[in-house]
Coordinates of C-alpha atoms in Angstrom, one line a residue:
M29 CA -25.4 -72.1 24.4
G30 CA -22.8 -70.1 22.5
Q31 CA -23.8 -71.2 19.0
P32 CA -27.3 -69.5 18.8
H33 CA -25.7 -66.3 20.0
R34 CA -23.2 -66.4 17.1
E35 CA -26.0 -67.0 14.6
D36 CA -27.9 -64.0 16.0
D37 CA -24.8 -61.8 15.4
E38 CA -24.3 -63.1 11.9
G39 CA -27.9 -62.6 10.8
P40 CA -27.9 -58.8 10.5
V41 CA -24.5 -58.9 8.8
A42 CA -25.6 -61.5 6.2
E43 CA -28.7 -59.4 5.6
A44 CA -26.7 -56.2 5.0
E45 CA -24.4 -58.1 2.7
A46 CA -27.3 -59.4 0.7
V47 CA -28.8 -55.9 0.4
A48 CA -25.5 -54.4 -0.7
A49 CA -25.1 -57.1 -3.4
E50 CA -28.6 -56.3 -4.7
I51 CA -28.0 -52.5 -5.0
S52 CA -24.4 -52.7 -6.4
T53 CA -23.9 -52.9 -10.2
P54 CA -20.8 -53.0 -12.4
Q55 CA -21.3 -49.3 -13.2
Q56 CA -21.7 -48.4 -9.5
P57 CA -19.7 -51.0 -7.5
L58 CA -20.1 -49.0 -4.3
G59 CA -23.9 -48.8 -4.6
R60 CA -26.4 -46.3 -5.9
P61 CA -26.4 -42.9 -4.1
G62 CA -29.1 -42.4 -1.6
K63 CA -31.7 -39.7 -1.5
P64 CA -30.3 -36.1 -1.3
L65 CA -30.5 -34.3 2.0
N66 CA -33.5 -32.1 2.5
R67 CA -31.9 -28.7 2.4
R68 CA -35.2 -27.1 3.6
S69 CA -35.2 -29.0 6.9
P70 CA -34.9 -26.7 10.0
F71 CA -31.9 -28.7 11.2
F72 CA -30.0 -28.3 7.9
V73 CA -30.8 -24.6 7.7
G74 CA -29.8 -24.0 11.3
M75 CA -26.5 -25.8 10.9
L76 CA -25.7 -24.0 7.7
G77 CA -26.5 -20.6 9.3
A78 CA -24.4 -21.4 12.4
A79 CA -21.5 -22.6 10.2
G80 CA -21.7 -19.3 8.2
V81 CA -21.7 -17.2 11.4
A82 CA -18.7 -19.2 12.8
S83 CA -16.7 -18.9 9.6
T84 CA -17.3 -15.2 9.3
Y85 CA -16.3 -14.6 13.0
L86 CA -13.2 -16.7 12.5
L87 CA -12.2 -14.9 9.4
G88 CA -12.7 -11.5 11.1
Q89 CA -10.5 -12.7 14.0
I90 CA -7.8 -13.8 11.6
V91 CA -7.9 -10.4 9.8
V92 CA -7.7 -8.5 13.1
T93 CA -4.9 -10.6 14.5
A94 CA -2.8 -10.5 11.3
Q95 CA -3.7 -7.0 10.1
D96 CA -0.1 -5.7 10.3
M97 CA 1.2 -8.6 8.2
L98 CA -1.7 -8.3 5.8
V99 CA -0.8 -4.7 5.2
L100 CA 2.8 -5.7 4.5
I101 CA 1.7 -8.4 2.1
G102 CA -0.6 -5.9 0.3
L103 CA 2.2 -3.3 0.1
A104 CA 4.6 -5.9 -1.4
W105 CA 1.9 -6.9 -3.9
F106 CA 1.4 -3.2 -4.8
I107 CA 5.1 -2.7 -5.4
A108 CA 5.4 -5.8 -7.4
I109 CA 2.6 -4.6 -9.7
G110 CA 4.4 -1.3 -10.0
L111 CA 7.6 -2.9 -11.1
E112 CA 5.9 -5.3 -13.5
P113 CA 6.1 -3.0 -16.5
A114 CA 9.9 -2.8 -16.2
V115 CA 10.1 -6.6 -15.9
S116 CA 7.8 -7.1 -18.8
W117 CA 9.9 -4.8 -21.0
L118 CA 13.0 -6.8 -20.3
V119 CA 11.1 -10.1 -20.9
G120 CA 10.1 -8.6 -24.2
L121 CA 13.8 -8.3 -25.1
R122 CA 13.9 -12.1 -24.8
L123 CA 15.5 -12.1 -21.3
P124 CA 14.4 -14.9 -19.0
R125 CA 11.9 -13.7 -16.3
W126 CA 14.2 -14.6 -13.5
A127 CA 17.0 -12.6 -15.1
A128 CA 14.6 -9.7 -15.7
V129 CA 13.4 -9.7 -12.1
T130 CA 17.1 -9.8 -10.9
A131 CA 18.0 -7.0 -13.1
V132 CA 15.1 -4.8 -12.0
F133 CA 15.8 -5.4 -8.3
A134 CA 19.5 -4.9 -8.7
G135 CA 18.8 -1.6 -10.5
V136 CA 16.4 -0.4 -7.8
L137 CA 18.5 -1.5 -4.9
G138 CA 21.6 0.0 -6.6
L139 CA 19.9 3.4 -7.1
V140 CA 18.4 3.5 -3.6
G141 CA 21.6 2.2 -1.9
G142 CA 23.9 4.5 -3.9
F143 CA 21.7 7.5 -3.1
F144 CA 21.6 6.8 0.7
A145 CA 25.3 5.9 0.8
A146 CA 26.0 9.3 -0.6
A147 CA 23.3 11.2 1.2
I148 CA 23.3 9.6 4.7
P149 CA 26.6 11.2 5.8
V150 CA 25.5 14.6 4.7
I151 CA 22.1 14.1 6.3
V152 CA 23.6 13.0 9.6
E153 CA 25.9 16.0 9.5
Q154 CA 23.1 18.4 8.8
A155 CA 20.9 16.8 11.4
G156 CA 23.7 17.2 14.0
A157 CA 24.2 20.8 12.9
F158 CA 20.4 21.4 13.4
A159 CA 20.6 19.9 16.9
D160 CA 23.6 22.2 17.7
D161 CA 21.7 25.2 16.4
L162 CA 18.5 24.3 18.2
P163 CA 19.2 26.4 21.3
E164 CA 19.9 29.5 19.1
H165 CA 16.6 28.9 17.3
L166 CA 14.9 28.6 20.7
R167 CA 16.4 32.0 21.7
R168 CA 15.2 33.6 18.5
L169 CA 11.7 32.2 19.1
Q170 CA 11.6 34.3 22.3
D171 CA 12.4 37.5 20.3
D172 CA 9.0 39.0 19.5
N173 CA 10.6 41.2 16.8
S174 CA 11.8 38.2 14.7
A175 CA 9.7 36.2 12.2
L176 CA 10.2 33.1 14.4
G177 CA 9.1 35.0 17.4
R178 CA 5.9 36.0 15.8
L179 CA 5.3 32.4 14.7
N180 CA 5.9 31.3 18.2
D181 CA 3.4 33.8 19.6
R182 CA 0.7 32.5 17.3
F183 CA 1.4 28.7 17.2
G184 CA 3.3 28.0 20.4
V185 CA 6.3 26.5 18.6
E186 CA 8.7 26.9 21.5
E187 CA 6.6 24.8 23.9
Q188 CA 6.5 21.9 21.4
L189 CA 10.3 22.1 20.8
R190 CA 11.1 22.1 24.5
R191 CA 9.1 19.0 24.9
L192 CA 11.2 17.4 22.3
V193 CA 14.5 18.3 23.9
D194 CA 13.3 17.6 27.5
G195 CA 15.7 15.1 29.2
Q196 CA 13.3 12.3 30.1
A197 CA 11.2 12.8 27.1
A198 CA 14.3 12.8 24.9
V199 CA 15.4 9.4 26.4
E200 CA 12.0 7.9 26.0
G201 CA 11.8 9.3 22.5
A202 CA 15.2 7.9 21.6
L203 CA 14.3 4.5 22.9
G204 CA 11.0 4.6 21.1
A205 CA 12.8 5.8 17.9
G206 CA 15.3 2.9 18.2
Q207 CA 12.4 0.4 18.5
A208 CA 10.7 2.0 15.6
V209 CA 13.8 1.9 13.5
L210 CA 14.2 -1.8 14.2
G211 CA 10.6 -2.5 13.4
V212 CA 10.8 -0.5 10.2
V213 CA 14.0 -2.5 9.1
G214 CA 12.3 -5.8 9.8
D215 CA 9.1 -4.8 7.9
L216 CA 11.3 -3.5 5.1
L217 CA 13.0 -6.9 4.8
I218 CA 9.7 -8.7 4.8
V219 CA 8.3 -6.4 2.0
V220 CA 11.5 -6.8 -0.1
V221 CA 11.4 -10.6 0.1
L222 CA 7.6 -10.8 -0.6
T223 CA 8.0 -8.4 -3.5
V224 CA 10.7 -10.6 -5.1
Y225 CA 8.4 -13.7 -4.8
F226 CA 5.4 -11.8 -6.1
L227 CA 7.2 -10.3 -9.0
A228 CA 8.8 -13.7 -9.9
D229 CA 5.5 -15.5 -9.9
L230 CA 3.2 -12.7 -11.0
P231 CA 2.1 -14.3 -14.3
R232 CA 1.3 -17.5 -12.6
I233 CA -0.6 -15.6 -9.8
R234 CA -2.6 -13.7 -12.3
Q235 CA -3.5 -16.8 -14.2
G236 CA -4.6 -18.4 -11.0
L237 CA -6.8 -15.4 -10.1
Y238 CA -8.4 -15.4 -13.6
R239 CA -9.2 -19.1 -13.3
L240 CA -11.5 -18.3 -10.4
V241 CA -13.8 -16.6 -12.9
P242 CA -16.2 -18.8 -14.8
H243 CA -15.0 -19.7 -18.3
S244 CA -17.8 -17.8 -20.1
R245 CA -16.8 -14.6 -18.4
R246 CA -13.0 -15.2 -18.2
P247 CA -12.0 -13.2 -21.4
R248 CA -13.7 -10.0 -20.2
A249 CA -12.3 -10.6 -16.7
I250 CA -8.8 -10.9 -18.1
L251 CA -9.2 -7.6 -20.1
I252 CA -10.4 -5.7 -17.0
G253 CA -7.8 -7.3 -14.8
D254 CA -5.0 -6.4 -17.1
E255 CA -6.3 -2.8 -17.3
I256 CA -6.3 -2.6 -13.5
F257 CA -2.7 -4.0 -13.3
A258 CA -1.7 -1.4 -15.9
K259 CA -3.3 1.4 -13.9
V260 CA -1.5 0.4 -10.6
G261 CA 1.8 0.0 -12.4
G262 CA 1.5 3.4 -14.1
Y263 CA 0.6 5.1 -10.8
V264 CA 3.5 3.6 -8.9
L265 CA 6.2 4.6 -11.4
G266 CA 4.6 8.0 -12.1
N267 CA 4.3 8.8 -8.4
L268 CA 8.0 7.9 -7.8
T269 CA 9.0 10.1 -10.8
I270 CA 7.0 13.1 -9.5
S271 CA 8.5 12.7 -6.0
L272 CA 12.0 12.7 -7.4
I273 CA 11.2 15.8 -9.4
A274 CA 9.9 17.5 -6.2
G275 CA 12.9 16.6 -4.2
G276 CA 15.3 17.7 -6.9
L277 CA 13.7 21.1 -7.4
T278 CA 13.5 21.7 -3.7
F279 CA 17.2 20.9 -3.3
V280 CA 18.1 23.4 -6.0
W281 CA 15.9 26.1 -4.5
L282 CA 17.3 25.7 -1.0
L283 CA 20.9 25.8 -2.3
A284 CA 20.2 28.9 -4.3
W285 CA 18.7 30.8 -1.3
G286 CA 21.3 29.5 1.2
V287 CA 18.8 27.6 3.3
P288 CA 20.5 25.2 5.7
Y289 CA 20.0 21.4 5.7
A290 CA 19.2 21.5 2.0
L291 CA 19.7 17.8 1.3
L292 CA 17.9 16.7 4.5
L293 CA 14.9 18.8 3.6
A294 CA 14.9 17.7 0.0
V295 CA 14.8 14.1 1.0
T296 CA 12.0 14.9 3.4
V297 CA 10.0 16.6 0.5
A298 CA 10.6 13.6 -1.8
L299 CA 9.4 11.1 0.8
L300 CA 6.4 13.1 1.9
D301 CA 5.4 13.9 -1.7
L302 CA 4.7 10.2 -2.2
V303 CA 1.6 10.7 0.0
P304 CA -1.1 12.2 -2.1
V305 CA -3.0 15.4 -1.2
V306 CA -1.5 16.0 2.3
G307 CA 2.2 15.1 1.7
A308 CA 3.1 18.1 -0.4
T309 CA 1.4 20.5 2.0
L310 CA 3.1 19.0 5.1
S311 CA 6.6 19.1 3.4
A312 CA 6.0 22.7 2.3
V313 CA 5.2 23.7 6.0
V314 CA 8.4 22.0 7.3
V315 CA 10.7 23.5 4.7
S316 CA 9.2 27.0 5.0
L317 CA 9.6 27.0 8.8
V318 CA 13.3 26.2 8.3
A319 CA 13.6 28.9 5.6
F320 CA 12.2 31.5 8.0
T321 CA 15.4 30.9 10.1
V322 CA 17.4 32.6 7.3
S323 CA 15.2 35.6 6.9
L324 CA 11.6 36.7 6.5
P325 CA 11.9 37.3 2.7
V326 CA 13.5 33.9 2.2
G327 CA 10.7 32.2 4.1
L328 CA 8.0 34.0 2.1
A329 CA 9.8 33.2 -1.1
T330 CA 9.9 29.6 -0.2
I331 CA 6.2 29.5 0.5
G332 CA 5.7 31.1 -3.0
F333 CA 7.9 28.5 -4.5
F334 CA 5.9 25.6 -3.1
V335 CA 2.6 27.3 -4.2
V336 CA 3.9 27.6 -7.8
Y337 CA 5.4 24.1 -7.8
Q338 CA 2.1 22.6 -6.5
L339 CA 0.2 24.2 -9.3
L340 CA 2.7 22.9 -11.8
E341 CA 2.5 19.4 -10.3
D342 CA -1.3 19.3 -10.2
Y343 CA -1.9 20.7 -13.7
L344 CA 1.2 19.7 -15.7
L345 CA 3.2 16.8 -14.1
V346 CA 0.3 14.7 -12.8
P347 CA -1.8 14.8 -16.0
R348 CA 1.2 14.0 -18.2
I349 CA 2.8 11.4 -16.0
I350 CA 0.0 9.7 -14.1
G351 CA -3.2 11.1 -15.6
R352 CA -3.0 8.8 -18.7
A353 CA -2.8 5.7 -16.5
V354 CA -5.0 6.7 -13.6
K355 CA -8.0 8.9 -14.3
V356 CA -9.7 9.6 -11.0
P357 CA -11.9 12.7 -10.3
A358 CA -10.6 15.2 -7.7
L359 CA -13.4 14.6 -5.3
V360 CA -12.9 10.8 -5.4
T361 CA -9.2 11.3 -4.9
V362 CA -9.6 13.3 -1.8
V363 CA -12.2 11.0 -0.3
A364 CA -10.1 7.9 -1.1
V365 CA -6.9 9.3 0.4
L366 CA -8.8 10.4 3.6
L367 CA -10.4 7.0 4.0
G368 CA -7.2 5.1 3.2
G369 CA -5.3 7.2 5.7
V370 CA -7.9 6.5 8.4
L371 CA -8.0 2.8 7.7
L372 CA -4.3 2.0 7.0
G373 CA -2.3 5.1 7.8
V374 CA 0.3 6.3 5.4
I375 CA 0.2 3.0 3.4
G376 CA -3.5 3.4 3.0
A377 CA -3.1 6.9 1.6
L378 CA -0.4 5.7 -0.8
V379 CA -2.6 2.9 -2.3
A380 CA -5.9 4.7 -2.1
I381 CA -5.8 6.3 -5.6
P382 CA -5.0 3.2 -7.7
I383 CA -7.6 1.2 -5.7
A384 CA -10.2 4.0 -6.4
A385 CA -9.2 3.8 -10.1
A386 CA -9.8 0.1 -10.1
V387 CA -13.2 0.4 -8.4
L388 CA -14.2 3.1 -10.9
L389 CA -13.2 0.8 -13.7
I390 CA -15.2 -2.1 -12.4
L391 CA -18.2 0.2 -11.8
R392 CA -18.0 1.6 -15.4
E393 CA -17.4 -1.7 -17.1
V394 CA -19.5 -4.1 -15.1
T395 CA -21.9 -2.6 -12.6
F396 CA -23.3 0.4 -14.5
P397 CA -24.1 -1.6 -17.8
R398 CA -26.0 -4.2 -15.7
L399 CA -27.9 -1.5 -13.9
D400 CA -28.8 0.2 -17.2
K401 CA -30.2 -3.0 -18.6
A402 CA -32.2 -3.8 -15.4

């Protein structure tokens, strides 16, 4: 009774083996391909659409979840591109790339570390002196006959300062500041490490990006990509140079007029001047308010100094230092900085101008010629 059952099981297997032997050839030992799927069938179209929606949703969730880390990665990439001209120059002197990257980072860290090693004690001392003098400044704010008193009557400066020095608010602010400092230090370490890796492998990364472009269009894509890299690098180095000039001139001005906390204010100006459009104005307001504590003429003179310097920066320094690398119309600059600030905060405002320059280059070289031929 068992043997017929075994023959029934072997029958379909033997038949399948016979069919496989018929369709296999030496050129195609695994058999000829079957008919392609009907891509117009409702089932296939529905599955493809559902997969697209699911992939888009998953990608959006990943971006939202990892947005902070993505911002740090983008900032490290931005800094690496900015340091690339210096590394390329050293490589051109027949220095190995790893040695060039090491030399550039050692130089940058040496300059930054040396500056802060010399400046931090003075800044801490001046910050302590400002905290000690704060009650006296508050008293002068209540004097309607002084310049600070008139500013207080108009803008309510005293109320804002009292909130800062309030006991519970001060403790909460100190705790929040401590957490913020730890977070900034951690983010800074991440950015430094990523920048080193990006800068060391930048030629390989660029080559990989260019290989994503079809071979027929690759030469033009390489030219446009190299131009974008040059614009970003020129903007980063130029912006740093202008910020150092702003901080240095401010320090000399404040020393000449006897304004207190000169180094602290000069560092503040240099840092805020990195932010396009709004940074210079904000730093001018802060420094001018401190200058009014000396006297009304000194405060007015400081306002005049920042007005003159801003004109020199906009019409002399920026065109000569940054203008050759990044040519962005004023309206596009303002709109890009505002949008970048809204989307990514200070970092977005910092990278907005080179991104706008890259977009304008692509529009000018790729999009507009195609539209003109259409």
